[in-house]
Coordinates of C-alpha atoms in Angstrom, one line a residue:
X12 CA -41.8 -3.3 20.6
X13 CA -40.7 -1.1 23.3
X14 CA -44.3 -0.5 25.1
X15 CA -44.2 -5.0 24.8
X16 CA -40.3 -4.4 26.3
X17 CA -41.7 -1.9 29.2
X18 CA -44.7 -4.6 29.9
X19 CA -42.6 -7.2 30.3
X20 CA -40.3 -5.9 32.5
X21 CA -43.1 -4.9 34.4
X22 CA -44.3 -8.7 34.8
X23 CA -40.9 -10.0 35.4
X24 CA -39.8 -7.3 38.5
X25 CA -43.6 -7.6 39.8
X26 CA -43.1 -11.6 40.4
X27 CA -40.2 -10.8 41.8
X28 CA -41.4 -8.1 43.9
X29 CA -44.2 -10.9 45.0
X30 CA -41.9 -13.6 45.9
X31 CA -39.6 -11.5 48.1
X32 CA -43.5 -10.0 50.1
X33 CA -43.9 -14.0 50.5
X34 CA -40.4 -14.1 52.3
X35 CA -41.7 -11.5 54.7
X36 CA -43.7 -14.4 55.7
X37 CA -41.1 -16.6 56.2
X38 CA -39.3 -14.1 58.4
X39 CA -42.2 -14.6 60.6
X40 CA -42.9 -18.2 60.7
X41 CA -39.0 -18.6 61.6
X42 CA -39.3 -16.1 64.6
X43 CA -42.6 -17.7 65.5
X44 CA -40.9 -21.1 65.6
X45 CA -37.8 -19.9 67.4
X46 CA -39.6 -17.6 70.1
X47 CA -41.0 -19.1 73.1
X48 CA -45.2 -20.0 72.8
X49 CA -46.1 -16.6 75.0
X50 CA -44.3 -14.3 72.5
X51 CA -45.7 -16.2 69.6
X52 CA -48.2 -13.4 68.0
X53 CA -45.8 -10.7 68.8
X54 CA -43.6 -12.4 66.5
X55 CA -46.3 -12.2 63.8
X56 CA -47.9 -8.5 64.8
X57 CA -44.3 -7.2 64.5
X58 CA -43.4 -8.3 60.8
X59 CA -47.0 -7.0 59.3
X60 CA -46.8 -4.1 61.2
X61 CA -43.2 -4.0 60.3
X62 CA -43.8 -4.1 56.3
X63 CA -46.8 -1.4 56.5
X64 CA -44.3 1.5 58.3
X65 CA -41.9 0.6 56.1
X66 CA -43.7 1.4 53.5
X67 CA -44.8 4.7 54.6
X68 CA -41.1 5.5 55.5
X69 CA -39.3 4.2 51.8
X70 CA -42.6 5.9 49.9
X71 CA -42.7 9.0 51.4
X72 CA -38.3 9.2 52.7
X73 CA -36.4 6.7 51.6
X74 CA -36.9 5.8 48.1
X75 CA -35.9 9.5 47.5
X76 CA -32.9 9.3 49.6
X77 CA -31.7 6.5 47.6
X78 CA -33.1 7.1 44.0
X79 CA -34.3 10.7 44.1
X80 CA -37.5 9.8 42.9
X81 CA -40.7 11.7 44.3
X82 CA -44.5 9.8 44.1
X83 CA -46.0 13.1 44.7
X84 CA -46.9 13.5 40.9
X85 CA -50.1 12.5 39.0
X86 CA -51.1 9.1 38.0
X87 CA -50.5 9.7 34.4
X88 CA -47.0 10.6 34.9
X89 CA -46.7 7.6 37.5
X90 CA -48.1 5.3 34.8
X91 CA -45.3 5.9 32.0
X92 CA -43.8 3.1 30.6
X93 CA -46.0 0.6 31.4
X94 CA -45.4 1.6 35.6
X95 CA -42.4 0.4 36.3
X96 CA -40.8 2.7 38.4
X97 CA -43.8 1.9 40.4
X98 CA -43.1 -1.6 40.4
X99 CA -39.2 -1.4 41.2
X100 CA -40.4 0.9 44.0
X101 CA -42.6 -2.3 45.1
X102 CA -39.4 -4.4 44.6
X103 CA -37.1 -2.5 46.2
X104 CA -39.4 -1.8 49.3
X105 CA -39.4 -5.2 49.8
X106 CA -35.7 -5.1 50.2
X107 CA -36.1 -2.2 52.5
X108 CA -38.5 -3.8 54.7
X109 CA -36.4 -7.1 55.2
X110 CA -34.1 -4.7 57.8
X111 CA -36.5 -4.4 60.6
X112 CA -37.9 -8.0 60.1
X113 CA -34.3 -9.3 60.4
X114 CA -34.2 -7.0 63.7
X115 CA -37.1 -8.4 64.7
X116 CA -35.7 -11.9 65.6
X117 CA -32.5 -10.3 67.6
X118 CA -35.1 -8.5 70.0
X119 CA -37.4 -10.6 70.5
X120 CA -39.4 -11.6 73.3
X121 CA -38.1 -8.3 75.6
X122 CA -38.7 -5.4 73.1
X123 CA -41.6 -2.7 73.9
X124 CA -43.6 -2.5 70.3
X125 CA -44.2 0.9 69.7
X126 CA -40.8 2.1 69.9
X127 CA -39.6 -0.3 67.3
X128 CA -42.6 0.8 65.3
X129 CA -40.3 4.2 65.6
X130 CA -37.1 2.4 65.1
X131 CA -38.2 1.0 61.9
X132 CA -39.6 4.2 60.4
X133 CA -36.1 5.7 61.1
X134 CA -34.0 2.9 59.6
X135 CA -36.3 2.1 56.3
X136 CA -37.0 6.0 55.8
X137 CA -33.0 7.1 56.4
X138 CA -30.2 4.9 57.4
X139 CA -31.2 1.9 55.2
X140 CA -31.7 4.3 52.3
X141 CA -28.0 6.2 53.0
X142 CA -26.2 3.0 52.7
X143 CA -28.2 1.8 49.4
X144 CA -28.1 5.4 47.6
X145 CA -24.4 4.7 48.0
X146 CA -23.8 1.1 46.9
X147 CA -26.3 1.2 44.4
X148 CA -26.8 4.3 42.7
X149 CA -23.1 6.2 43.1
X150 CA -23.7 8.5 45.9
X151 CA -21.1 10.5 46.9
X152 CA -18.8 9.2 44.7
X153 CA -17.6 6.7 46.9
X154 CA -18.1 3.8 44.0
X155 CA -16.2 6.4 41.5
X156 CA -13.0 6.6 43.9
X157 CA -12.9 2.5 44.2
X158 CA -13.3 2.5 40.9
X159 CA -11.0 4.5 40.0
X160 CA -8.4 3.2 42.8
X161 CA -8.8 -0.1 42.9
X162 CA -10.3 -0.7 39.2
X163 CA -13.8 -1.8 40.2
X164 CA -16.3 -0.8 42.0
X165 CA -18.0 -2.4 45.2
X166 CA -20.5 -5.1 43.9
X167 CA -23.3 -6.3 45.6
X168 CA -25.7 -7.4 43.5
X169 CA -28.7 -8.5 45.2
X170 CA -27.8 -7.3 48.8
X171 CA -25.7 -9.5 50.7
X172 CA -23.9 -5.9 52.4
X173 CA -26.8 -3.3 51.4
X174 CA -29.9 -5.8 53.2
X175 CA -28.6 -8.1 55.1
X176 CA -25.0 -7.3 56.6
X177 CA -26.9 -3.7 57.7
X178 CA -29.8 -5.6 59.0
X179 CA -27.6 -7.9 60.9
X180 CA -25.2 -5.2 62.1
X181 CA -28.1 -2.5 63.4
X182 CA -29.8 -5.4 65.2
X183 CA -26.6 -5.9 67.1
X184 CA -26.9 -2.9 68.3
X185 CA -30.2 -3.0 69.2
X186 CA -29.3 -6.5 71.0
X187 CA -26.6 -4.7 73.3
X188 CA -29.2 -1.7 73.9
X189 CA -31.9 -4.4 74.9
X190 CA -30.0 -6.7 77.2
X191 CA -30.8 -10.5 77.4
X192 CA -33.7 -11.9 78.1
X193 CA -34.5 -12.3 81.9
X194 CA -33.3 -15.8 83.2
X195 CA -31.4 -16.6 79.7
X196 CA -28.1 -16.6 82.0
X197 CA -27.5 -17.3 85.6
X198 CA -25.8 -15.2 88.5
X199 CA -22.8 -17.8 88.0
X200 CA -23.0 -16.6 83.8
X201 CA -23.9 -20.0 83.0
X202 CA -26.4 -20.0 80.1
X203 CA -30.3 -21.2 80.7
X204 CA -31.9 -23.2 77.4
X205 CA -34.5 -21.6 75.6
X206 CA -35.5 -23.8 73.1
X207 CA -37.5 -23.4 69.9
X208 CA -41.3 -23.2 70.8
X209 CA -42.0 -25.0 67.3
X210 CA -39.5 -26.6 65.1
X211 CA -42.1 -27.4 62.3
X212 CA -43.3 -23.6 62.5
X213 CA -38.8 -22.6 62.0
X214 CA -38.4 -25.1 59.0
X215 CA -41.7 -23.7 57.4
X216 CA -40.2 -20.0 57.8
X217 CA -36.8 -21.6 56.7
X218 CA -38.3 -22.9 53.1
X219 CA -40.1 -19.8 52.9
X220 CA -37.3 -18.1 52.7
X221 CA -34.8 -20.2 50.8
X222 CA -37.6 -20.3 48.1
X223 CA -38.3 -17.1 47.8
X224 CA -35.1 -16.4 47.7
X225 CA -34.9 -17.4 44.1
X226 CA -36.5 -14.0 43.4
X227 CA -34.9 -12.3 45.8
X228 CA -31.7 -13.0 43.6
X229 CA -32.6 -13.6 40.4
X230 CA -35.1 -10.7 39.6
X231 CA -32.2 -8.6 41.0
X232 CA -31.7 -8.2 37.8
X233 CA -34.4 -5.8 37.8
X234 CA -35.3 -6.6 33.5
X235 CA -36.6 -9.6 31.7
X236 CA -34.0 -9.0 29.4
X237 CA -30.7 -9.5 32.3
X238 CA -31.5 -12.0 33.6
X239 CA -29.3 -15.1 34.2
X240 CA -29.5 -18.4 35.0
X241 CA -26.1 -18.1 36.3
X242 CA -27.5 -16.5 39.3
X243 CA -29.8 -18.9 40.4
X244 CA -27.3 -21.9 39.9
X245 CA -25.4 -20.2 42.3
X246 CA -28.0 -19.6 44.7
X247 CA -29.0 -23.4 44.7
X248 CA -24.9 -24.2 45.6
X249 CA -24.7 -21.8 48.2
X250 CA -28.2 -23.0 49.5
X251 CA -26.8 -26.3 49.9
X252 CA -23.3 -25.7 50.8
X253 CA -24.9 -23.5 53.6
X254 CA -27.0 -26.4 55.0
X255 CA -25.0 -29.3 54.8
X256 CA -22.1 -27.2 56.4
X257 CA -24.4 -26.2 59.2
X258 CA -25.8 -29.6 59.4
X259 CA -22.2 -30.9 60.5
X260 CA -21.2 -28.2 62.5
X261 CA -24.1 -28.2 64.0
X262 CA -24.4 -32.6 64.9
X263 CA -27.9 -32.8 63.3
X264 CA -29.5 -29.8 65.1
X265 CA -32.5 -28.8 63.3
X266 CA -32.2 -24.8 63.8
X267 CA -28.8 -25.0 62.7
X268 CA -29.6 -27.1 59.8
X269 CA -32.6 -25.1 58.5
X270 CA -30.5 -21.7 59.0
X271 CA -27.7 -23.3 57.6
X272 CA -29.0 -22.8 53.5
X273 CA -30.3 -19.0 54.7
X274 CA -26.8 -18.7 55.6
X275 CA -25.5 -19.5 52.4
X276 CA -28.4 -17.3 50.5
X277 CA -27.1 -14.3 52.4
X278 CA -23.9 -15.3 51.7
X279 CA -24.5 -15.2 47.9
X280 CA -26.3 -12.8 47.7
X281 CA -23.4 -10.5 46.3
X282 CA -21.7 -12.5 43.6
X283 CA -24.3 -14.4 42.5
X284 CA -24.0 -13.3 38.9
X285 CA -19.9 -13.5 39.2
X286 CA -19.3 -16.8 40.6
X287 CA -18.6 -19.9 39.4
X288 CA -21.0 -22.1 41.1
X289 CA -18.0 -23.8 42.3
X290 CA -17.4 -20.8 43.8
X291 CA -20.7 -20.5 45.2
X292 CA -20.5 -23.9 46.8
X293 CA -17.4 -22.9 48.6
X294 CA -19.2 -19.8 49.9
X295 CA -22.0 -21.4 51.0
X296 CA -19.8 -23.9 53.4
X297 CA -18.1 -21.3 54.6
X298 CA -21.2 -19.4 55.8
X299 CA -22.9 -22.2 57.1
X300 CA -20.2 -23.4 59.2
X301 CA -19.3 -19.4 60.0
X302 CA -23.1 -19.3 61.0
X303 CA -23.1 -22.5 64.0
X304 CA -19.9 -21.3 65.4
X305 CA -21.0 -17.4 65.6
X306 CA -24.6 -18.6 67.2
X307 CA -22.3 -20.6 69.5
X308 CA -20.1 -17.8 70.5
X309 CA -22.5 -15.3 71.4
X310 CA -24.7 -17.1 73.4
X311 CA -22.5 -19.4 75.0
X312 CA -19.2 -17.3 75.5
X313 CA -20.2 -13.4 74.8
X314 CA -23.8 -13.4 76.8
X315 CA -25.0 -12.0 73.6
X316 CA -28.5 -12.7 74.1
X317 CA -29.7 -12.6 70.1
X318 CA -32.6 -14.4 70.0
X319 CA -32.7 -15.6 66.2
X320 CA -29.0 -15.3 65.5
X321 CA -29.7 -12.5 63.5
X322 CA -26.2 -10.8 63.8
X323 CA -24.1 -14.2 62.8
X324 CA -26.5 -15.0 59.9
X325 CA -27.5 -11.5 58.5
X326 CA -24.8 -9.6 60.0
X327 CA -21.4 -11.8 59.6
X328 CA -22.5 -13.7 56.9
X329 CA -23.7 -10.7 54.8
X330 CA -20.2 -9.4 55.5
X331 CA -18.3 -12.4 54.3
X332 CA -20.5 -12.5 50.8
X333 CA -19.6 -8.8 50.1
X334 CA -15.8 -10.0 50.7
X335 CA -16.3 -13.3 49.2
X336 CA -17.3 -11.7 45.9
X337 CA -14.2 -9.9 45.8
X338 CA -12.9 -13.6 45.9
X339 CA -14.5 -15.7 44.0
X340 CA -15.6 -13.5 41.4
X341 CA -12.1 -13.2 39.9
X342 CA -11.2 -14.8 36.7
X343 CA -8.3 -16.8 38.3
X344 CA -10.8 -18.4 40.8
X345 CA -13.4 -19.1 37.4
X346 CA -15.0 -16.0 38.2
X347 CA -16.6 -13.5 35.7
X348 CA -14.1 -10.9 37.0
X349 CA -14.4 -7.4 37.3
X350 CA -14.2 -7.7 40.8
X351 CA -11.7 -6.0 43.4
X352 CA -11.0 -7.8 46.6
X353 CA -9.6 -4.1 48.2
X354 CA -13.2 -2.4 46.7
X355 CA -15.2 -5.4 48.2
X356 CA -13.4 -5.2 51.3
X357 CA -13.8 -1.3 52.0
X358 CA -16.9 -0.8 50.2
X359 CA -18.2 -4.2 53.2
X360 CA -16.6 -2.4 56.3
X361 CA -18.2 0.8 55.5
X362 CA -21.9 -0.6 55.3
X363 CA -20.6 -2.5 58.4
X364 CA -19.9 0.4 60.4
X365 CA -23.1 2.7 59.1
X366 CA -25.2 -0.3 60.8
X367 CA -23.8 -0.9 63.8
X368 CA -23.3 3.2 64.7
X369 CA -27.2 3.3 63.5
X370 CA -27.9 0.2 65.5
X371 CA -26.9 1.7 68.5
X372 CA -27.6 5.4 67.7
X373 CA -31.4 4.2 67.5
X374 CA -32.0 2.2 70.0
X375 CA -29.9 3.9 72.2
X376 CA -31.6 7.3 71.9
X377 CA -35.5 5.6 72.1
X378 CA -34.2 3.7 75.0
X379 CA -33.1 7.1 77.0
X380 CA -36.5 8.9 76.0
X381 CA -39.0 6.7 75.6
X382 CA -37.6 3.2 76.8
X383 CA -37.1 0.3 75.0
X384 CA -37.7 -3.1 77.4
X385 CA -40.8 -4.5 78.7
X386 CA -40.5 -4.7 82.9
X387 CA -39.9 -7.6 84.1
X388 CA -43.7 -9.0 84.9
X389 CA -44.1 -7.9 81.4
X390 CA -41.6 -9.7 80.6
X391 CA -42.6 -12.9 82.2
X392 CA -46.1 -12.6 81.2
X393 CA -44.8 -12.8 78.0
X394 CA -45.2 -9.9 74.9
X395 CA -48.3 -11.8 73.7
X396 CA -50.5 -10.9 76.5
X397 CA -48.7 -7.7 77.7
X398 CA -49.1 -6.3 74.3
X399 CA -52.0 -7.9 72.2
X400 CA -53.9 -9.2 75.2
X401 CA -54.4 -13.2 73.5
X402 CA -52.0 -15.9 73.3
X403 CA -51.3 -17.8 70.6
X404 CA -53.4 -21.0 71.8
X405 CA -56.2 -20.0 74.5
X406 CA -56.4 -22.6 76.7
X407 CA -60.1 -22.0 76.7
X408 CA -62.7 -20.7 74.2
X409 CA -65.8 -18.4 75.5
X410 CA -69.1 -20.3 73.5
X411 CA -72.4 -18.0 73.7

């Protein structure tokens, strides 16, 4: 019974180690449709090239930093119980590698591609790693002092602070280090439109997402035998709460409207298995309406130039699920409970500030010894050609 047990929890965290790779897609598909056509296969060299460093970094760094588990044994040992340390690994890499494709879309179309090759060895190898040793396996003994101060510990349960409020909050940094894109803004300040190379390419990264989300959440549970449907219930509330909040807030636009229920899975992400999905609903809204205004505020009034809107989706939105557990998780709101508003608020601000310091730590440092920025014929050329010497449509095709 327990090698059957081992097996099947093998199955269940592989699936959902498979549906959060095929998000990893989505992440590219949405930058593709955002970006503008001459930085179109930088969007999609940059996510594969993305996954494969990570990988290196978590096998050979980070999974240690966070789990103290070391790979360099022998296959046999490896192989007990059925692999599944092997297979959480896979899991939890794919966690690990959503940081630098969420960077991705805040630096795009300006950023040189071998020193965020660097960047993301540093962040998936140590800073992400820091941060999720902490939240998730009681490093420290910061979750022991809000525990025992504040009665529970911070909850996140599938990420909404430990993935994407630190992947939002580093690519901020990384935005400020890059500057905006050449032309985005006039001498007067006034902002230049950009607009979406491809909306049907942005919705098609947009489902993938939101569907893969599903595992992303659900098999957070990491065994067959925890899982709950309660968690994906609330996924589907937030999912919608987040769109059609976006969708109003944002008068029919179609980015905002398919970021809108990404907004609301970020947003979740946390409390998922806490919430009522009443709950859920209302934190979805929130996020999606949080989302349109943020986008709004930094391009329009801040000169932020963030391509994708990676900081007000990942970052603030990520933010308000880790707080928003500490909410709506309590029993007087129909919660589950064993849930401190004080534990989620501190345990939040401190993954908050670890991401933004690294954001700008980073980038900063590559950008004073190796530089960071294309120049600006580079730049107007477009990363496509400057980097990967083809475009995403040739105009014309070489027949022998």
């Amino acid at each position: 019974m327990e090698t059957h047990k081992y097996a099947g929890d093998v199955l269940f965290i592989l699936l959902g180690a498979i549906m959060v790779l095929a998000m990893h897609a989505g992440f590219a598909f949405l930058e593709v449709g955002t970006v503008r056509k001459k930085n179109q296969v930088n969007a999609l060299v940059k996510i594969m090239v993305d996954f494969s460093i990570s990988t290196i970094a978590y096998f050979f760094v980070g999974y240690g930093i966070a789990y103290g588990m070391n790979f360099l044994q022998g296959a046999e040992v490896l192989a007990e119980k059925s692999g599944y340390e092997l297979v959480k690994f896979f899991f939890l890499l794919t966690f690990a590698a959503a940081i630098p494709a969420i960077v991705s879309g805040g630096i795009a179309e300006r950023m040189k591609f071998n020193p965020q090759i660097a960047a993301t060895f540093i962040l998936v190898g140590m800073v992400y790693p820091f941060f999720e040793g902490i939240a998730w396996n009681g490093h420290y003994g910061f979750q022991d002092w809000l525990n025992a101060s504040f009665g529970a510990k911070f909850h996140d349960f599938a990420g909404s602070v430990v993935v994407h409020a630190m992947g939002g909050w580093i690519a901020l940094g990384a935005v400020l280090m890059l500057g905006a894109r050449r032309g985005r803004y006039g001498k007067d300040g006034r902002l230049h439109a950009f607009p979406p190379s491809n909306i049907p390419f942005l919705a098609l990264g947009a489902w993938i997402l939101t569907v893969g989300w599903f595992g992303f959440n659900v098999m957070s549970a990491q065994t067959h035998d925890a899982v709950n449907g309660l968690v994906a219930i609330n996924s589907l509330m937030a999912l919608v709460g987040g769109t059609l909040a976006a969708l109003v807030a944002g008068r029919n636009d179609p980015g905002f409207v398919h970021n809108g229920p990404l907004a609301g899975l970020v947003a979740v992400c946390a409390g998922s298995d806490v919430m009522h999905p009443l709950g859920a609903l209302a934190t979805g809204l929130v996020a999606g309406g949080l989302f349109v205004w943020a986008f709004t505020m930094t391009q329009n009034r801040w000169k932020i130039d963030d391509v994708l809107g990676v900081w007000p989706l990942h970052g603030l939105c990520g933010a308000w699920g880790g707080v928003a557990a500490g909410i709506f998780g309590l029993k007087t709101l129909g919660g589950m409970g064993n849930v401190s508003f004080i534990a989620q608020l501190i345990g939040t601000l401190l993954g908050v500030t670890i991401a933004f310091v690294a954001g700008f730590a980073v980038y900063g440092v590559l950008k004073v010894v190796v530089g960071i920025r294309l120049d600006a014929e580079e730049e107007f050329e477009g990363a496509d050609l400057t980097i990967h010497k083809i475009t995403a449509t040739p105009d014309t095709n070489t027949e022998e």
